[in-house]
Amino acid sequence: MRFVTGPTPPPHDRIKPVKDSRKSTSLAGIWFGLTMLVMAYGFYQAMVAPKEATMGNLYRVFFYHFPHTILSFIFPYINCVASLLFIFWRQSKPELAAKADAWAVASAEITVVYSTVGLATGMLWGRAAWGIWWAWDARLTTYLLLWLLYVSYMMLRSFAAGGQTAMVASVLGVFAAIDVPICYMSIHWWRTQHPAPVFGGGDGSGIDKSMASAVLWNVAAFLMWGIFILGWRYALERRRQHQDNLATEAMLRGDIGSENA
Amino acid sequence: MIPFSTLSERHLVYAYLVVWILQFGYAGWLAVQWKKTPRD
């Protein structure tokens, strides 16, 4: 007797073919169209908002920097919840665990995209406003750590071999989310190079009414965009899981077939 | 005409370009992967 020595079948070994119904495709198309409209209007608002008193036009970076940074604090929580659900369901409900794992992968990747934008726009703004690209202050350092944590999560997903990759990545995802509140609160707790919070920062914080609509439209635009690419990335991951499952089944069938022959 | 003469103006343009390149570049990569991954 010969034992089958292939890779451990993934926990999502009973997943069904992915259904890309015409209804969900049309819904995605409508959502994409609306997102483009809101994004275009947000850009228009960002350009017509009045100049800022000290920074002039340069402050318009804020209209893109702020939504990306705030949203990069939200996607890690989707990853954290999905990772926890994967850990809880991996034995008892493998199909639900596979869906949770797909949400975890999708949200981690979107976190990397949004935090990369947050870092890049912040550095470009910092160089022009402060004269330096980078400062090792609390906000910037904890934000860089956030980016590194989710890049390492994605590298783990891409390069690790074996059947435990999803489990190890889930544990990393749960712990990585701990950096989010530390990073968010860093500008409340410590007074360093990064400016104090614009919203909710106490006396003297806030933004002029004439600039507020540009902030809100761009937050809405990049939130809608984030939902769109998150859903698309999730659907892609479900397709990949299905393909991996088919490949594993074919390999196992092949081994059994050669044994009989 | 896009103002591009001072460092501040250039960095403002770069910041907006970075956002569009990264976001639409990522969406383009998703589209390629979507095409390459069979449904069934």
Short mmCIF file of C-alpha atoms in Angstrom, two decimals:
data_model
loop_
_atom_site.label_atom_id
_atom_site.label_comp_id
_atom_site.label_asym_id
_atom_site.label_seq_id
_atom_site.Cartn_x
_atom_site.Cartn_y
_atom_site.Cartn_z
CA MET A 1 0.00 0.00 0.00
CA ARG A 2 1.28 3.50 -0.82
CA PHE A 3 0.18 6.55 1.09
CA VAL A 4 -0.81 9.71 -0.70
CA THR A 5 1.90 12.24 0.14
CA GLY A 6 0.56 15.41 -1.49
CA PRO A 7 0.16 18.71 0.33
CA THR A 8 -2.42 18.82 3.11
CA PRO A 9 -5.79 19.57 1.53
CA PRO A 10 -6.88 23.12 2.36
CA PRO A 11 -9.62 23.59 4.97
CA HIS A 12 -11.97 24.76 2.25
CA ASP A 13 -12.07 21.33 0.61
CA ARG A 14 -15.83 21.35 0.18
CA ILE A 15 -16.23 24.75 -1.43
CA LYS A 16 -18.59 25.01 -4.33
CA PRO A 17 -17.92 26.75 -7.65
CA VAL A 18 -18.01 30.51 -7.33
CA LYS A 19 -21.21 32.06 -8.60
CA ASP A 20 -20.71 35.37 -10.44
CA SER A 21 -24.36 35.99 -11.06
CA ARG A 22 -25.45 38.54 -13.64
CA LYS A 23 -27.20 40.43 -10.83
CA SER A 24 -24.03 40.88 -8.75
CA THR A 25 -22.05 41.86 -11.87
CA SER A 26 -24.62 44.55 -12.73
CA LEU A 27 -24.64 45.76 -9.14
CA ALA A 28 -20.83 46.03 -9.20
CA GLY A 29 -21.05 47.97 -12.47
CA ILE A 30 -23.58 50.44 -11.03
CA TRP A 31 -21.51 50.81 -7.85
CA PHE A 32 -18.36 51.43 -9.92
CA GLY A 33 -20.15 54.08 -12.00
CA LEU A 34 -21.46 55.86 -8.89
CA THR A 35 -17.98 55.69 -7.32
CA MET A 36 -16.42 57.32 -10.38
CA LEU A 37 -19.00 60.13 -10.25
CA VAL A 38 -18.42 60.76 -6.54
CA MET A 39 -14.64 60.60 -7.06
CA ALA A 40 -14.82 63.13 -9.90
CA TYR A 41 -16.99 65.46 -7.81
CA GLY A 42 -14.63 65.04 -4.84
CA PHE A 43 -11.71 66.04 -7.06
CA TYR A 44 -13.65 69.07 -8.28
CA GLN A 45 -14.43 70.07 -4.68
CA ALA A 46 -10.77 69.63 -3.73
CA MET A 47 -9.72 71.97 -6.52
CA VAL A 48 -12.32 74.71 -5.90
CA ALA A 49 -11.90 74.86 -2.11
CA PRO A 50 -10.26 78.14 -1.02
CA LYS A 51 -6.51 78.39 -0.40
CA GLU A 52 -5.34 77.73 3.14
CA ALA A 53 -3.87 80.70 5.06
CA THR A 54 -0.39 79.31 5.79
CA MET A 55 0.16 76.47 3.30
CA GLY A 56 -1.62 77.90 0.25
CA ASN A 57 -2.54 75.23 -2.30
CA LEU A 58 -0.30 72.57 -0.76
CA TYR A 59 -2.90 71.76 1.91
CA ARG A 60 -5.05 70.19 -0.87
CA VAL A 61 -2.97 67.03 -0.34
CA PHE A 62 -5.07 66.67 2.82
CA PHE A 63 -8.21 65.91 0.75
CA TYR A 64 -6.60 62.66 -0.45
CA HIS A 65 -4.22 61.96 2.44
CA PHE A 66 -6.91 62.05 5.15
CA PRO A 67 -9.45 59.63 3.57
CA HIS A 68 -6.75 57.07 2.77
CA THR A 69 -5.24 57.23 6.26
CA ILE A 70 -8.58 56.96 8.04
CA LEU A 71 -9.74 54.10 5.81
CA SER A 72 -6.43 52.29 6.32
CA PHE A 73 -7.42 52.15 10.01
CA ILE A 74 -10.74 50.47 9.17
CA PHE A 75 -9.74 47.68 6.76
CA PRO A 76 -7.42 46.02 9.34
CA TYR A 77 -10.47 45.45 11.57
CA ILE A 78 -12.22 43.58 8.74
CA ASN A 79 -9.06 41.48 8.49
CA CYS A 80 -9.01 40.93 12.27
CA VAL A 81 -12.67 39.85 12.48
CA ALA A 82 -12.34 37.61 9.39
CA SER A 83 -9.16 36.05 10.83
CA LEU A 84 -10.89 35.31 14.13
CA LEU A 85 -13.85 33.76 12.30
CA PHE A 86 -11.47 31.62 10.25
CA ILE A 87 -9.77 30.39 13.43
CA PHE A 88 -13.13 29.53 15.04
CA TRP A 89 -14.70 27.89 11.96
CA ARG A 90 -11.71 26.14 10.42
CA GLN A 91 -12.63 22.73 11.87
CA SER A 92 -16.39 22.89 12.31
CA LYS A 93 -17.46 24.93 9.25
CA PRO A 94 -14.76 24.74 6.55
CA GLU A 95 -16.85 26.45 3.87
CA LEU A 96 -17.58 29.47 6.08
CA ALA A 97 -13.93 29.45 7.19
CA ALA A 98 -12.85 29.65 3.53
CA LYS A 99 -15.12 32.67 3.00
CA ALA A 100 -13.71 34.33 6.14
CA ASP A 101 -10.19 33.63 4.91
CA ALA A 102 -11.00 35.25 1.54
CA TRP A 103 -12.27 38.38 3.35
CA ALA A 104 -9.09 38.40 5.44
CA VAL A 105 -6.82 38.26 2.37
CA ALA A 106 -8.85 40.91 0.53
CA SER A 107 -8.90 43.35 3.47
CA ALA A 108 -5.17 42.92 4.18
CA GLU A 109 -4.33 43.71 0.57
CA ILE A 110 -6.59 46.79 0.53
CA THR A 111 -4.94 47.90 3.80
CA VAL A 112 -1.56 47.74 2.06
CA VAL A 113 -2.86 49.81 -0.88
CA TYR A 114 -4.47 52.48 1.33
CA SER A 115 -1.58 52.72 3.79
CA THR A 116 0.92 52.94 0.90
CA VAL A 117 -1.05 55.91 -0.41
CA GLY A 118 -1.20 57.38 3.12
CA LEU A 119 2.58 57.05 3.52
CA ALA A 120 3.43 58.37 0.04
CA THR A 121 1.11 61.40 0.19
CA GLY A 122 2.24 62.15 3.75
CA MET A 123 5.91 62.10 2.74
CA LEU A 124 5.30 64.33 -0.30
CA TRP A 125 3.37 66.75 1.89
CA GLY A 126 5.99 66.61 4.67
CA ARG A 127 8.87 67.38 2.30
CA ALA A 128 7.10 70.48 1.00
CA ALA A 129 5.67 71.67 4.35
CA TRP A 130 8.37 70.69 6.89
CA GLY A 131 11.38 70.42 4.56
CA ILE A 132 11.92 66.75 5.46
CA TRP A 133 10.62 63.52 3.96
CA TRP A 134 10.41 61.62 7.21
CA ALA A 135 10.56 62.01 11.00
CA TRP A 136 10.72 59.16 13.46
CA ASP A 137 7.83 60.51 15.50
CA ALA A 138 5.14 58.40 17.11
CA ARG A 139 2.50 58.68 14.35
CA LEU A 140 4.82 58.10 11.43
CA THR A 141 6.67 55.22 13.10
CA THR A 142 3.52 53.37 14.20
CA TYR A 143 2.00 53.96 10.74
CA LEU A 144 5.11 52.54 9.06
CA LEU A 145 4.82 49.57 11.42
CA LEU A 146 1.17 49.11 10.33
CA TRP A 147 2.26 49.07 6.68
CA LEU A 148 5.09 46.61 7.41
CA LEU A 149 2.74 44.29 9.33
CA TYR A 150 0.29 44.00 6.42
CA VAL A 151 3.06 43.74 3.81
CA SER A 152 4.52 40.86 5.87
CA TYR A 153 1.00 39.33 6.05
CA MET A 154 0.77 39.41 2.25
CA MET A 155 4.31 38.03 1.86
CA LEU A 156 3.44 35.20 4.24
CA ARG A 157 0.35 34.42 2.14
CA SER A 158 2.38 34.48 -1.08
CA PHE A 159 5.53 32.59 -0.13
CA ALA A 160 4.74 30.23 2.77
CA ALA A 161 4.20 26.59 1.81
CA GLY A 162 2.05 23.98 3.54
CA GLY A 163 -1.50 23.64 4.75
CA GLN A 164 -1.15 25.93 7.79
CA THR A 165 -0.50 29.20 5.93
CA ALA A 166 -4.04 30.52 6.42
CA MET A 167 -3.93 29.69 10.14
CA VAL A 168 -0.55 31.39 10.71
CA ALA A 169 -1.68 34.41 8.66
CA SER A 170 -4.89 34.63 10.74
CA VAL A 171 -2.92 34.80 13.98
CA LEU A 172 -0.69 37.50 12.48
CA GLY A 173 -3.80 39.39 11.31
CA VAL A 174 -5.31 39.39 14.81
CA PHE A 175 -2.10 40.73 16.39
CA ALA A 176 -1.41 43.23 13.60
CA ALA A 177 -4.74 44.96 14.30
CA ILE A 178 -3.43 45.94 17.77
CA ASP A 179 -1.22 48.56 16.09
CA VAL A 180 -4.28 50.41 14.72
CA PRO A 181 -5.54 52.01 17.98
CA ILE A 182 -1.95 52.80 19.03
CA CYS A 183 -1.32 54.55 15.70
CA TYR A 184 -4.68 56.34 15.77
CA MET A 185 -4.19 57.60 19.34
CA SER A 186 -0.50 58.47 18.92
CA ILE A 187 -1.24 62.09 17.98
CA HIS A 188 -3.49 62.42 21.03
CA TRP A 189 -0.99 60.82 23.41
CA TRP A 190 2.27 62.37 22.19
CA ARG A 191 2.99 65.84 20.78
CA THR A 192 5.47 65.31 17.98
CA GLN A 193 6.19 66.34 14.38
CA HIS A 194 2.84 65.19 12.96
CA PRO A 195 0.08 67.80 13.39
CA ALA A 196 -2.60 67.33 16.07
CA PRO A 197 -5.87 65.72 14.91
CA VAL A 198 -7.91 67.97 12.61
CA PHE A 199 -11.17 66.33 13.71
CA GLY A 200 -11.83 65.69 17.40
CA GLY A 201 -8.58 67.27 18.52
CA GLY A 202 -10.10 69.61 21.11
CA ASP A 203 -10.08 73.43 21.13
CA GLY A 204 -8.89 75.01 17.90
CA SER A 205 -9.19 71.81 15.85
CA GLY A 206 -11.56 71.31 12.92
CA ILE A 207 -11.77 72.58 9.38
CA ASP A 208 -13.44 75.64 7.88
CA LYS A 209 -16.95 75.05 6.47
CA SER A 210 -15.79 76.09 3.00
CA MET A 211 -13.31 73.17 2.99
CA ALA A 212 -15.44 70.57 4.79
CA SER A 213 -17.46 69.44 1.75
CA ALA A 214 -14.24 68.55 -0.13
CA VAL A 215 -13.18 66.36 2.80
CA LEU A 216 -16.57 64.64 3.04
CA TRP A 217 -16.90 63.99 -0.71
CA ASN A 218 -13.42 62.51 -0.89
CA VAL A 219 -13.97 60.34 2.19
CA ALA A 220 -17.20 59.09 0.55
CA ALA A 221 -15.41 58.53 -2.79
CA PHE A 222 -12.55 56.49 -1.38
CA LEU A 223 -14.85 54.59 0.97
CA MET A 224 -17.00 53.59 -2.05
CA TRP A 225 -13.87 52.75 -4.02
CA GLY A 226 -12.55 50.68 -1.10
CA ILE A 227 -15.81 48.72 -0.89
CA PHE A 228 -15.68 48.11 -4.65
CA ILE A 229 -12.11 46.76 -4.75
CA LEU A 230 -12.61 44.84 -1.49
CA GLY A 231 -15.60 43.00 -2.97
CA TRP A 232 -13.74 42.35 -6.22
CA ARG A 233 -10.63 41.07 -4.41
CA TYR A 234 -12.85 38.81 -2.27
CA ALA A 235 -14.49 37.34 -5.38
CA LEU A 236 -11.05 36.77 -6.92
CA GLU A 237 -9.83 34.98 -3.80
CA ARG A 238 -12.91 32.73 -3.86
CA ARG A 239 -12.12 31.82 -7.47
CA ARG A 240 -8.53 31.04 -6.47
CA GLN A 241 -9.69 28.86 -3.57
CA HIS A 242 -11.91 26.95 -5.97
CA GLN A 243 -9.05 26.48 -8.44
CA ASP A 244 -6.70 25.33 -5.64
CA ASN A 245 -9.34 22.90 -4.50
CA LEU A 246 -9.79 21.49 -8.01
CA ALA A 247 -6.00 21.15 -8.42
CA THR A 248 -5.68 19.30 -5.09
CA GLU A 249 -8.55 16.96 -5.97
CA ALA A 250 -7.03 16.25 -9.41
CA MET A 251 -3.65 15.51 -7.85
CA LEU A 252 -5.15 13.14 -5.30
CA ARG A 253 -7.17 11.39 -8.01
CA GLY A 254 -4.02 11.06 -10.09
CA ASP A 255 -2.10 9.40 -7.24
CA ILE A 256 -4.92 6.95 -6.53
CA GLY A 257 -5.23 6.22 -10.27
CA SER A 258 -1.52 5.37 -10.60
CA GLU A 259 -1.78 3.15 -7.50
CA ASN A 260 -4.60 1.12 -9.11
CA ALA A 261 -2.68 0.84 -12.40
CA MET B 1 -2.55 74.94 -17.00
CA ILE B 2 -1.32 72.97 -13.98
CA PRO B 3 1.02 75.06 -11.75
CA PHE B 4 4.33 73.23 -11.52
CA SER B 5 7.05 75.80 -10.87
CA THR B 6 7.57 75.58 -7.09
CA LEU B 7 8.36 72.56 -4.91
CA SER B 8 4.95 72.85 -3.19
CA GLU B 9 3.10 72.85 -6.53
CA ARG B 10 5.08 69.90 -7.83
CA HIS B 11 4.50 67.88 -4.66
CA LEU B 12 0.78 68.60 -4.78
CA VAL B 13 0.64 67.24 -8.35
CA TYR B 14 2.79 64.22 -7.41
CA ALA B 15 0.54 63.43 -4.42
CA TYR B 16 -2.58 63.31 -6.62
CA LEU B 17 -0.76 61.29 -9.28
CA VAL B 18 0.47 58.78 -6.65
CA VAL B 19 -3.11 58.21 -5.50
CA TRP B 20 -4.47 57.59 -9.01
CA ILE B 21 -1.51 55.47 -10.13
CA LEU B 22 -1.63 53.24 -7.04
CA GLN B 23 -5.42 52.87 -6.89
CA PHE B 24 -6.09 52.41 -10.61
CA GLY B 25 -2.87 50.38 -11.00
CA TYR B 26 -4.13 48.03 -8.31
CA ALA B 27 -7.54 47.82 -9.99
CA GLY B 28 -5.79 47.04 -13.28
CA TRP B 29 -3.80 44.26 -11.60
CA LEU B 30 -7.08 42.90 -10.16
CA ALA B 31 -8.62 42.94 -13.65
CA VAL B 32 -5.67 40.98 -15.09
CA GLN B 33 -5.86 38.39 -12.27
CA TRP B 34 -9.63 38.16 -12.73
CA LYS B 35 -9.17 37.37 -16.43
CA LYS B 36 -6.40 34.86 -15.72
CA THR B 37 -8.32 32.94 -13.04
CA PRO B 38 -10.98 30.66 -14.54
CA ARG B 39 -14.35 30.61 -12.85
CA ASP B 40 -15.00 26.87 -13.09
#
